[in-house]
Amino acid sequence: MADLSTIVMVTLVSILAGLLYLLLSIGSRDSRLPPGPATVPILGNIPQLPKKQPFLKFTELAKIYGGLFTIKAGPSTIAIITDRKIAREVFDQKSSISSNRPPAYVGNEIIGDHDQPLFMPYGPRWRVNRKVFHQNFMESIVENDYMKIAHAEASQMLRDFVLDSEHYMDHPRRFGNSIMMCIIFGIRAASVDTPHLHRVFDTIEHIDEILRIGATPPVDIFPWLKYVPQSLLGNWISRAKEVKRIFLATFMAGFDHVKNRRKRLSVRNSFIDRLLDDEKLVFTDHRLAFLAGGLLLAGSDTTATMVVCFMQAMVKWPEFARRAQKQIDAIVGEDRTPTWADYKDLPYVMAIVKECMRWRPATPLGIPHYLDEDYWIDGKLLPKGTTLILNVWGLHHDEEYFPSPDTFNPERYLDKTLLAAHYVNSSDYANRDHYGYGVGRRVCPGLHLADRNMFVAMAKLLWAFNFEKFIDPVTGNVAEPDLDIVTGYNSDGLVMFANPFKLKVILRSEARRETIMREFARAESEVFAKYDEKIDE
């Protein structure tokens, strides 16, 4: 009969072996999961994940493991979807269980105080926000109320290009930001030097820096890291709280300006004014500031990046600009610029808009979703708590749907020029135009405005200018735009943006100059006069 010490020893060894087995099983892939690359104990696939441009790696892996594969980040499972049919099934047909957001301790809890719409979990608070967005950005309101702002701001953008073509990277930023500022706060950005314009884009940079991969410890994967002294981990909590302070300072300034204006003037019909007038809404000032800030950040950055992408493409592939200009000139002439009313007569322009969204998507991996229940698909398990990532880049560069995907070619879309909302809501996943506005219940609520803003901007720019390669007047060297996705773009943050590049902006005729100046003068008197140009300090 074994003595007591032997029994104790065997028991301890068994317990330790069991604990070691459990520890080493962390990061391993359950055989029921969709396939993926080999893992290492505890960390899973973390060592294999690049800090920069992970969408390129995911697209490579999709070619090996298919349109649905998984990676392990410690104990967490992440599903990468690069298949239209699966995306339709998971995000649209199963939206009741796939519309949540994964834990985001830095973005949602520290910076957002649970009020940041982008990271807000699916639930009653999110649904109230979504209802507010829908009521204020539905198609009829965009058409009747917001397009006059977009036309006026686009008129100024043309004027700005005429007077200062060297700062062509700045003018689209002012255009996109000023539209959103007018809508949200009733305040516009009158020039590229406007202080509140710079504060918004500085805030975007701070948010991008703190949220990029590796900027903070992976506390959502290994929660125990929250209890490690932050001084050992780059003071990440203090840095995140500083970003929160900057965010609130930026957007509370606009919110306070609206409240002060209401005391001294008649109420303006801005987004914030309407929310303050709605007695059914019980929103704190803090929540309203985050609501407005989230909208402003999304609307400013994405519009600007698409217009800059458009200019790159027109420099590299001028034949498409010429075809669009031929169509525009036949419909519009020189005495006016194109407007949204010309949309149905200018399908080539809308094809260019869609190809910009496909070719260089602003958010190559979208914003992650989170699965609330176990879900079986094609005989494989996606367990509750799986993070769901839509590989927008991979879908947009799928050669089955887009031959020679790295080449910009708007003629892919000549038979698909309806607005994005039509394709988002269609069950015909094979005919989806692009995934730039997201999927499921988390589709961008501003897509009606975004589609129209980009159409108006690109149509007017094509009407007014030729975009050509820059030729150095001293050396004669021709500057080619860097279209390499690795070296030509900054995609470290939430939104991908082209690095600065050189081009030449050429006015197409003197008659067009006169039209531009005339329409800008009309915009000043009929539209801009209704909006403030400074924020109360």
mmCIF file of C-alpha atoms in Angstrom, residues 42-328:
data_model
loop_
_atom_site.group_PDB
_atom_site.id
_atom_site.type_symbol
_atom_site.label_atom_id
_atom_site.label_comp_id
_atom_site.label_asym_id
_atom_site.label_seq_id
_atom_site.Cartn_x
_atom_site.Cartn_y
_atom_site.Cartn_z
ATOM 1 C CA ILE A 42 -0.336 30.840 -24.885
ATOM 2 C CA LEU A 43 0.159 33.505 -27.584
ATOM 3 C CA GLY A 44 -1.589 31.704 -30.430
ATOM 4 C CA ASN A 45 -0.900 33.606 -33.663
ATOM 5 C CA ILE A 46 0.127 36.892 -32.043
ATOM 6 C CA PRO A 47 3.820 36.567 -33.033
ATOM 7 C CA GLN A 48 2.801 36.178 -36.691
ATOM 8 C CA LEU A 49 0.596 39.275 -36.852
ATOM 9 C CA PRO A 50 2.186 42.367 -38.415
ATOM 10 C CA LYS A 51 1.822 45.709 -36.654
ATOM 11 C CA LYS A 52 1.448 47.507 -39.973
ATOM 12 C CA GLN A 53 -1.124 46.834 -42.681
ATOM 13 C CA PRO A 54 -2.448 43.538 -41.302
ATOM 14 C CA PHE A 55 -5.044 43.500 -44.102
ATOM 15 C CA LEU A 56 -2.296 42.486 -46.538
ATOM 16 C CA LYS A 57 -1.343 39.503 -44.380
ATOM 17 C CA PHE A 58 -4.989 38.518 -43.925
ATOM 18 C CA THR A 59 -5.512 38.633 -47.688
ATOM 19 C CA GLU A 60 -2.513 36.320 -48.172
ATOM 20 C CA LEU A 61 -3.855 33.919 -45.543
ATOM 21 C CA ALA A 62 -7.308 33.933 -47.170
ATOM 22 C CA LYS A 63 -5.725 32.539 -50.337
ATOM 23 C CA ILE A 64 -4.359 29.652 -48.260
ATOM 24 C CA TYR A 65 -7.168 28.950 -45.784
ATOM 25 C CA GLY A 66 -10.213 30.298 -47.617
ATOM 26 C CA GLY A 67 -12.780 33.039 -47.214
ATOM 27 C CA LEU A 68 -13.347 32.178 -43.551
ATOM 28 C CA PHE A 69 -10.328 31.423 -41.399
ATOM 29 C CA THR A 70 -9.435 31.986 -37.761
ATOM 30 C CA ILE A 71 -6.456 33.282 -35.883
ATOM 31 C CA LYS A 72 -5.854 32.893 -32.180
ATOM 32 C CA ALA A 73 -4.846 35.864 -30.051
ATOM 33 C CA GLY A 74 -4.121 34.186 -26.753
ATOM 34 C CA PRO A 75 -7.409 32.658 -25.592
ATOM 35 C CA SER A 76 -9.411 34.813 -28.024
ATOM 36 C CA THR A 77 -10.668 33.694 -31.422
ATOM 37 C CA ILE A 78 -10.695 36.089 -34.368
ATOM 38 C CA ALA A 79 -12.516 35.144 -37.572
ATOM 39 C CA ILE A 80 -11.382 36.833 -40.791
ATOM 40 C CA ILE A 81 -14.070 36.933 -43.487
ATOM 41 C CA THR A 82 -12.993 37.464 -47.105
ATOM 42 C CA ASP A 83 -15.963 35.840 -48.828
ATOM 43 C CA ARG A 84 -19.098 37.649 -50.023
ATOM 44 C CA LYS A 85 -21.514 34.808 -49.337
ATOM 45 C CA ILE A 86 -20.191 34.232 -45.827
ATOM 46 C CA ALA A 87 -20.193 37.976 -45.125
ATOM 47 C CA ARG A 88 -23.844 38.147 -46.177
ATOM 48 C CA GLU A 89 -24.770 35.197 -43.966
ATOM 49 C CA VAL A 90 -22.833 36.208 -40.856
ATOM 50 C CA PHE A 91 -23.283 39.984 -40.824
ATOM 51 C CA ASP A 92 -26.667 40.443 -42.505
ATOM 52 C CA GLN A 93 -28.727 37.303 -42.023
ATOM 53 C CA LYS A 94 -27.372 36.749 -38.499
ATOM 54 C CA SER A 95 -27.143 40.420 -37.554
ATOM 55 C CA SER A 96 -29.045 39.789 -34.311
ATOM 56 C CA ILE A 97 -25.989 37.952 -32.944
ATOM 57 C CA SER A 98 -23.163 39.601 -34.923
ATOM 58 C CA SER A 99 -23.709 43.324 -34.331
ATOM 59 C CA ASN A 100 -21.847 43.723 -31.060
ATOM 60 C CA ARG A 101 -18.377 45.189 -30.673
ATOM 61 C CA PRO A 102 -15.475 43.300 -29.090
ATOM 62 C CA PRO A 103 -14.144 44.565 -25.746
ATOM 63 C CA ALA A 104 -12.223 47.805 -26.262
ATOM 64 C CA TYR A 105 -10.880 48.868 -22.895
ATOM 65 C CA VAL A 106 -8.879 51.787 -24.273
ATOM 66 C CA GLY A 107 -11.317 52.994 -26.946
ATOM 67 C CA ASN A 108 -14.635 52.365 -25.222
ATOM 68 C CA GLU A 109 -13.888 52.586 -21.508
ATOM 69 C CA ILE A 110 -10.957 54.962 -21.023
ATOM 70 C CA ILE A 111 -11.332 57.330 -23.980
ATOM 71 C CA GLY A 112 -15.028 56.918 -24.710
ATOM 72 C CA ASP A 113 -16.419 56.560 -21.182
ATOM 73 C CA HIS A 114 -18.892 54.119 -22.791
ATOM 74 C CA ASP A 115 -20.316 56.992 -24.902
ATOM 75 C CA GLN A 116 -18.193 56.636 -28.064
ATOM 76 C CA PRO A 117 -20.619 55.414 -30.798
ATOM 77 C CA LEU A 118 -17.928 53.600 -32.781
ATOM 78 C CA PHE A 119 -17.046 51.244 -29.916
ATOM 79 C CA MET A 120 -20.392 51.172 -28.113
ATOM 80 C CA PRO A 121 -21.683 47.625 -27.457
ATOM 81 C CA TYR A 122 -24.869 46.509 -29.189
ATOM 82 C CA GLY A 123 -27.817 47.151 -26.891
ATOM 83 C CA PRO A 124 -30.439 49.739 -25.844
ATOM 84 C CA ARG A 125 -28.031 52.706 -25.708
ATOM 85 C CA TRP A 126 -26.636 51.844 -29.127
ATOM 86 C CA ARG A 127 -30.152 51.506 -30.578
ATOM 87 C CA VAL A 128 -31.105 54.963 -29.292
ATOM 88 C CA ASN A 129 -27.990 56.406 -30.923
ATOM 89 C CA ARG A 130 -28.759 54.592 -34.155
ATOM 90 C CA LYS A 131 -32.306 55.942 -34.191
ATOM 91 C CA VAL A 132 -30.972 59.467 -33.747
ATOM 92 C CA PHE A 133 -28.512 58.984 -36.610
ATOM 93 C CA HIS A 134 -31.231 57.586 -38.869
ATOM 94 C CA GLN A 135 -33.635 60.424 -38.117
ATOM 95 C CA ASN A 136 -31.015 63.043 -38.910
ATOM 96 C CA PHE A 137 -29.247 61.423 -41.867
ATOM 97 C CA MET A 138 -32.076 59.717 -43.729
ATOM 98 C CA GLU A 139 -32.104 60.174 -47.482
ATOM 99 C CA SER A 140 -34.855 62.816 -47.580
ATOM 100 C CA ILE A 141 -33.105 65.040 -45.027
ATOM 101 C CA VAL A 142 -29.796 64.700 -46.851
ATOM 102 C CA GLU A 143 -31.468 65.657 -50.143
ATOM 103 C CA ASN A 144 -33.527 68.552 -48.778
ATOM 104 C CA ASP A 145 -31.263 70.026 -46.100
ATOM 105 C CA TYR A 146 -27.651 68.973 -46.495
ATOM 106 C CA MET A 147 -26.970 69.036 -50.224
ATOM 107 C CA LYS A 148 -27.086 72.825 -50.383
ATOM 108 C CA ILE A 149 -24.223 72.792 -47.853
ATOM 109 C CA ALA A 150 -22.277 70.206 -49.864
ATOM 110 C CA HIS A 151 -22.693 72.199 -53.086
ATOM 111 C CA ALA A 152 -21.572 75.418 -51.408
ATOM 112 C CA GLU A 153 -18.534 73.837 -49.759
ATOM 113 C CA ALA A 154 -17.584 72.147 -53.038
ATOM 114 C CA SER A 155 -17.825 75.551 -54.742
ATOM 115 C CA GLN A 156 -15.309 76.895 -52.234
ATOM 116 C CA MET A 157 -13.075 73.870 -52.792
ATOM 117 C CA LEU A 158 -12.919 74.725 -56.514
ATOM 118 C CA ARG A 159 -12.151 78.359 -55.659
ATOM 119 C CA ASP A 160 -9.418 77.213 -53.266
ATOM 120 C CA PHE A 161 -7.816 75.042 -55.961
ATOM 121 C CA VAL A 162 -7.844 78.003 -58.370
ATOM 122 C CA LEU A 163 -6.182 80.344 -55.859
ATOM 123 C CA ASP A 164 -3.832 77.858 -54.172
ATOM 124 C CA SER A 165 -3.336 74.656 -56.122
ATOM 125 C CA GLU A 166 -0.142 73.763 -54.219
ATOM 126 C CA HIS A 167 -2.047 72.800 -51.057
ATOM 127 C CA TYR A 168 -4.256 70.274 -52.821
ATOM 128 C CA MET A 169 -3.982 67.820 -49.899
ATOM 129 C CA ASP A 170 -5.573 70.385 -47.561
ATOM 130 C CA HIS A 171 -8.580 71.470 -49.629
ATOM 131 C CA PRO A 172 -10.423 68.109 -49.521
ATOM 132 C CA ARG A 173 -9.924 68.015 -45.737
ATOM 133 C CA ARG A 174 -11.481 71.448 -45.348
ATOM 134 C CA PHE A 175 -14.329 70.450 -47.677
ATOM 135 C CA GLY A 176 -15.269 67.287 -45.770
ATOM 136 C CA ASN A 177 -14.809 68.824 -42.345
ATOM 137 C CA SER A 178 -16.764 71.983 -43.091
ATOM 138 C CA ILE A 179 -19.798 70.072 -44.347
ATOM 139 C CA MET A 180 -19.913 68.038 -41.142
ATOM 140 C CA MET A 181 -19.280 71.071 -38.912
ATOM 141 C CA CYS A 182 -22.157 72.947 -40.574
ATOM 142 C CA ILE A 183 -24.510 70.008 -40.137
ATOM 143 C CA ILE A 184 -23.530 69.101 -36.580
ATOM 144 C CA PHE A 185 -22.759 72.452 -34.936
ATOM 145 C CA GLY A 186 -23.831 75.137 -37.417
ATOM 146 C CA ILE A 187 -20.178 76.233 -37.661
ATOM 147 C CA ARG A 188 -18.055 76.054 -40.797
ATOM 148 C CA ALA A 189 -14.355 75.923 -41.635
ATOM 149 C CA ALA A 190 -13.851 79.007 -43.773
ATOM 150 C CA SER A 191 -10.249 78.215 -44.701
ATOM 151 C CA VAL A 192 -7.578 75.554 -44.363
ATOM 152 C CA ASP A 193 -6.124 77.668 -41.530
ATOM 153 C CA THR A 194 -9.283 77.561 -39.404
ATOM 154 C CA PRO A 195 -8.210 76.670 -35.818
ATOM 155 C CA HIS A 196 -11.075 74.278 -35.089
ATOM 156 C CA LEU A 197 -10.369 72.429 -38.356
ATOM 157 C CA HIS A 198 -6.824 71.760 -37.185
ATOM 158 C CA ARG A 199 -8.017 70.717 -33.731
ATOM 159 C CA VAL A 200 -10.286 68.078 -35.263
ATOM 160 C CA PHE A 201 -7.528 66.552 -37.382
ATOM 161 C CA ASP A 202 -5.051 66.762 -34.500
ATOM 162 C CA THR A 203 -7.587 64.824 -32.423
ATOM 163 C CA ILE A 204 -7.856 62.209 -35.173
ATOM 164 C CA GLU A 205 -4.067 61.800 -35.116
ATOM 165 C CA HIS A 206 -4.026 61.353 -31.336
ATOM 166 C CA ILE A 207 -6.773 58.721 -31.508
ATOM 167 C CA ASP A 208 -5.036 56.884 -34.339
ATOM 168 C CA GLU A 209 -1.761 56.841 -32.409
ATOM 169 C CA ILE A 210 -3.233 55.382 -29.218
ATOM 170 C CA LEU A 211 -5.382 52.780 -31.015
ATOM 171 C CA ARG A 212 -2.803 51.447 -33.455
ATOM 172 C CA ILE A 213 -1.484 47.929 -32.939
ATOM 173 C CA GLY A 214 1.185 47.818 -30.240
ATOM 174 C CA ALA A 215 0.553 51.327 -28.870
ATOM 175 C CA THR A 216 -0.968 49.876 -25.690
ATOM 176 C CA PRO A 217 -0.689 46.440 -24.062
ATOM 177 C CA PRO A 218 -3.245 43.856 -25.302
ATOM 178 C CA VAL A 219 -5.498 44.200 -22.256
ATOM 179 C CA ASP A 220 -8.575 42.994 -24.152
ATOM 180 C CA ILE A 221 -6.799 39.667 -24.768
ATOM 181 C CA PHE A 222 -4.974 39.393 -21.441
ATOM 182 C CA PRO A 223 -7.067 41.423 -18.936
ATOM 183 C CA TRP A 224 -4.559 40.823 -16.116
ATOM 184 C CA LEU A 225 -2.267 43.342 -17.820
ATOM 185 C CA LYS A 226 -4.533 46.078 -16.433
ATOM 186 C CA TYR A 227 -3.084 45.353 -13.003
ATOM 187 C CA VAL A 228 0.561 45.604 -14.033
ATOM 188 C CA PRO A 229 1.958 49.040 -13.070
ATOM 189 C CA GLN A 230 1.482 51.168 -16.172
ATOM 190 C CA SER A 231 4.966 52.623 -15.727
ATOM 191 C CA LEU A 232 6.265 49.237 -16.850
ATOM 192 C CA LEU A 233 4.105 49.364 -19.991
ATOM 193 C CA GLY A 234 4.740 52.818 -21.409
ATOM 194 C CA ASN A 235 2.286 54.710 -19.163
ATOM 195 C CA TRP A 236 -0.490 53.598 -21.488
ATOM 196 C CA ILE A 237 -3.360 54.560 -19.157
ATOM 197 C CA SER A 238 -2.090 58.116 -18.756
ATOM 198 C CA ARG A 239 -1.626 58.426 -22.514
ATOM 199 C CA ALA A 240 -5.157 57.162 -23.158
ATOM 200 C CA LYS A 241 -6.605 59.581 -20.598
ATOM 201 C CA GLU A 242 -4.769 62.430 -22.299
ATOM 202 C CA VAL A 243 -6.379 61.464 -25.619
ATOM 203 C CA LYS A 244 -9.751 61.482 -23.856
ATOM 204 C CA ARG A 245 -9.032 64.985 -22.542
ATOM 205 C CA ILE A 246 -8.117 66.194 -26.035
ATOM 206 C CA PHE A 247 -11.246 64.599 -27.542
ATOM 207 C CA LEU A 248 -13.562 66.197 -24.991
ATOM 208 C CA ALA A 249 -11.850 69.586 -25.242
ATOM 209 C CA THR A 250 -12.253 69.548 -29.024
ATOM 210 C CA PHE A 251 -15.904 68.583 -29.170
ATOM 211 C CA MET A 252 -17.208 70.122 -25.968
ATOM 212 C CA ALA A 253 -16.014 73.435 -27.437
ATOM 213 C CA GLY A 254 -18.408 73.022 -30.370
ATOM 214 C CA PHE A 255 -21.182 71.803 -28.103
ATOM 215 C CA ASP A 256 -20.751 74.729 -25.680
ATOM 216 C CA HIS A 257 -20.746 77.130 -28.635
ATOM 217 C CA VAL A 258 -24.166 75.822 -29.692
ATOM 218 C CA LYS A 259 -25.556 76.234 -26.168
ATOM 219 C CA ASN A 260 -24.210 79.793 -25.910
ATOM 220 C CA ARG A 261 -25.612 80.669 -29.325
ATOM 221 C CA ARG A 262 -29.052 79.424 -28.287
ATOM 222 C CA LYS A 263 -29.027 81.888 -25.386
ATOM 223 C CA ARG A 264 -28.341 84.937 -27.526
ATOM 224 C CA LEU A 265 -29.856 84.072 -30.911
ATOM 225 C CA SER A 266 -32.755 82.204 -32.403
ATOM 226 C CA VAL A 267 -32.193 78.453 -32.471
ATOM 227 C CA ARG A 268 -30.221 77.167 -35.454
ATOM 228 C CA ASN A 269 -31.269 73.939 -37.126
ATOM 229 C CA SER A 270 -28.042 72.046 -36.441
ATOM 230 C CA PHE A 271 -27.840 68.407 -35.385
ATOM 231 C CA ILE A 272 -27.014 69.426 -31.803
ATOM 232 C CA ASP A 273 -29.837 71.985 -31.756
ATOM 233 C CA ARG A 274 -32.342 69.329 -32.777
ATOM 234 C CA LEU A 275 -31.143 66.936 -30.089
ATOM 235 C CA LEU A 276 -31.334 69.652 -27.437
ATOM 236 C CA ASP A 277 -34.890 70.440 -28.564
ATOM 237 C CA ASP A 278 -36.004 66.805 -28.362
ATOM 238 C CA GLU A 279 -37.569 66.435 -24.919
ATOM 239 C CA LYS A 280 -37.784 62.649 -25.319
ATOM 240 C CA LEU A 281 -33.999 62.341 -25.363
ATOM 241 C CA VAL A 282 -32.277 62.293 -22.011
ATOM 242 C CA PHE A 283 -28.680 62.685 -23.140
ATOM 243 C CA THR A 284 -25.947 64.071 -20.925
ATOM 244 C CA ASP A 285 -23.709 66.785 -22.348
ATOM 245 C CA HIS A 286 -20.911 64.219 -22.274
ATOM 246 C CA ARG A 287 -22.874 61.779 -24.419
ATOM 247 C CA LEU A 288 -23.908 64.482 -26.881
ATOM 248 C CA ALA A 289 -20.291 65.588 -27.258
ATOM 249 C CA PHE A 290 -19.178 62.034 -28.047
ATOM 250 C CA LEU A 291 -22.107 61.559 -30.411
ATOM 251 C CA ALA A 292 -21.213 64.721 -32.318
ATOM 252 C CA GLY A 293 -17.497 64.004 -32.181
ATOM 253 C CA GLY A 294 -17.901 60.493 -33.537
ATOM 254 C CA LEU A 295 -19.914 61.771 -36.486
ATOM 255 C CA LEU A 296 -17.503 64.584 -37.204
ATOM 256 C CA LEU A 297 -14.406 62.397 -37.115
ATOM 257 C CA ALA A 298 -15.941 59.784 -39.404
ATOM 258 C CA GLY A 299 -17.327 62.285 -41.905
ATOM 259 C CA SER A 300 -14.250 64.498 -42.082
ATOM 260 C CA ASP A 301 -11.580 61.858 -42.529
ATOM 261 C CA THR A 302 -13.228 59.422 -44.934
ATOM 262 C CA THR A 303 -14.444 62.055 -47.398
ATOM 263 C CA ALA A 304 -11.000 63.641 -47.529
ATOM 264 C CA THR A 305 -9.167 60.373 -48.077
ATOM 265 C CA MET A 306 -11.453 59.402 -50.957
ATOM 266 C CA VAL A 307 -11.067 62.749 -52.742
ATOM 267 C CA VAL A 308 -7.271 62.543 -52.433
ATOM 268 C CA CYS A 309 -7.402 58.950 -53.722
ATOM 269 C CA PHE A 310 -9.441 60.238 -56.670
ATOM 270 C CA MET A 311 -6.777 62.819 -57.534
ATOM 271 C CA GLN A 312 -4.070 60.148 -57.431
ATOM 272 C CA ALA A 313 -6.034 57.952 -59.800
ATOM 273 C CA MET A 314 -6.733 60.786 -62.238
ATOM 274 C CA VAL A 315 -2.999 61.558 -62.429
ATOM 275 C CA LYS A 316 -2.060 57.931 -63.038
ATOM 276 C CA TRP A 317 -4.934 57.027 -65.377
ATOM 277 C CA PRO A 318 -5.925 60.282 -67.157
ATOM 278 C CA GLU A 319 -7.900 58.421 -69.825
ATOM 279 C CA PHE A 320 -10.697 57.856 -67.310
ATOM 280 C CA ALA A 321 -10.740 61.539 -66.397
ATOM 281 C CA ARG A 322 -11.100 62.441 -70.080
ATOM 282 C CA ARG A 323 -14.041 60.075 -70.546
ATOM 283 C CA ALA A 324 -15.783 61.469 -67.483
ATOM 284 C CA GLN A 325 -15.110 65.041 -68.630
ATOM 285 C CA LYS A 326 -16.588 64.302 -72.046
ATOM 286 C CA GLN A 327 -19.794 63.149 -70.374
ATOM 287 C CA ILE A 328 -19.830 66.110 -67.986
#
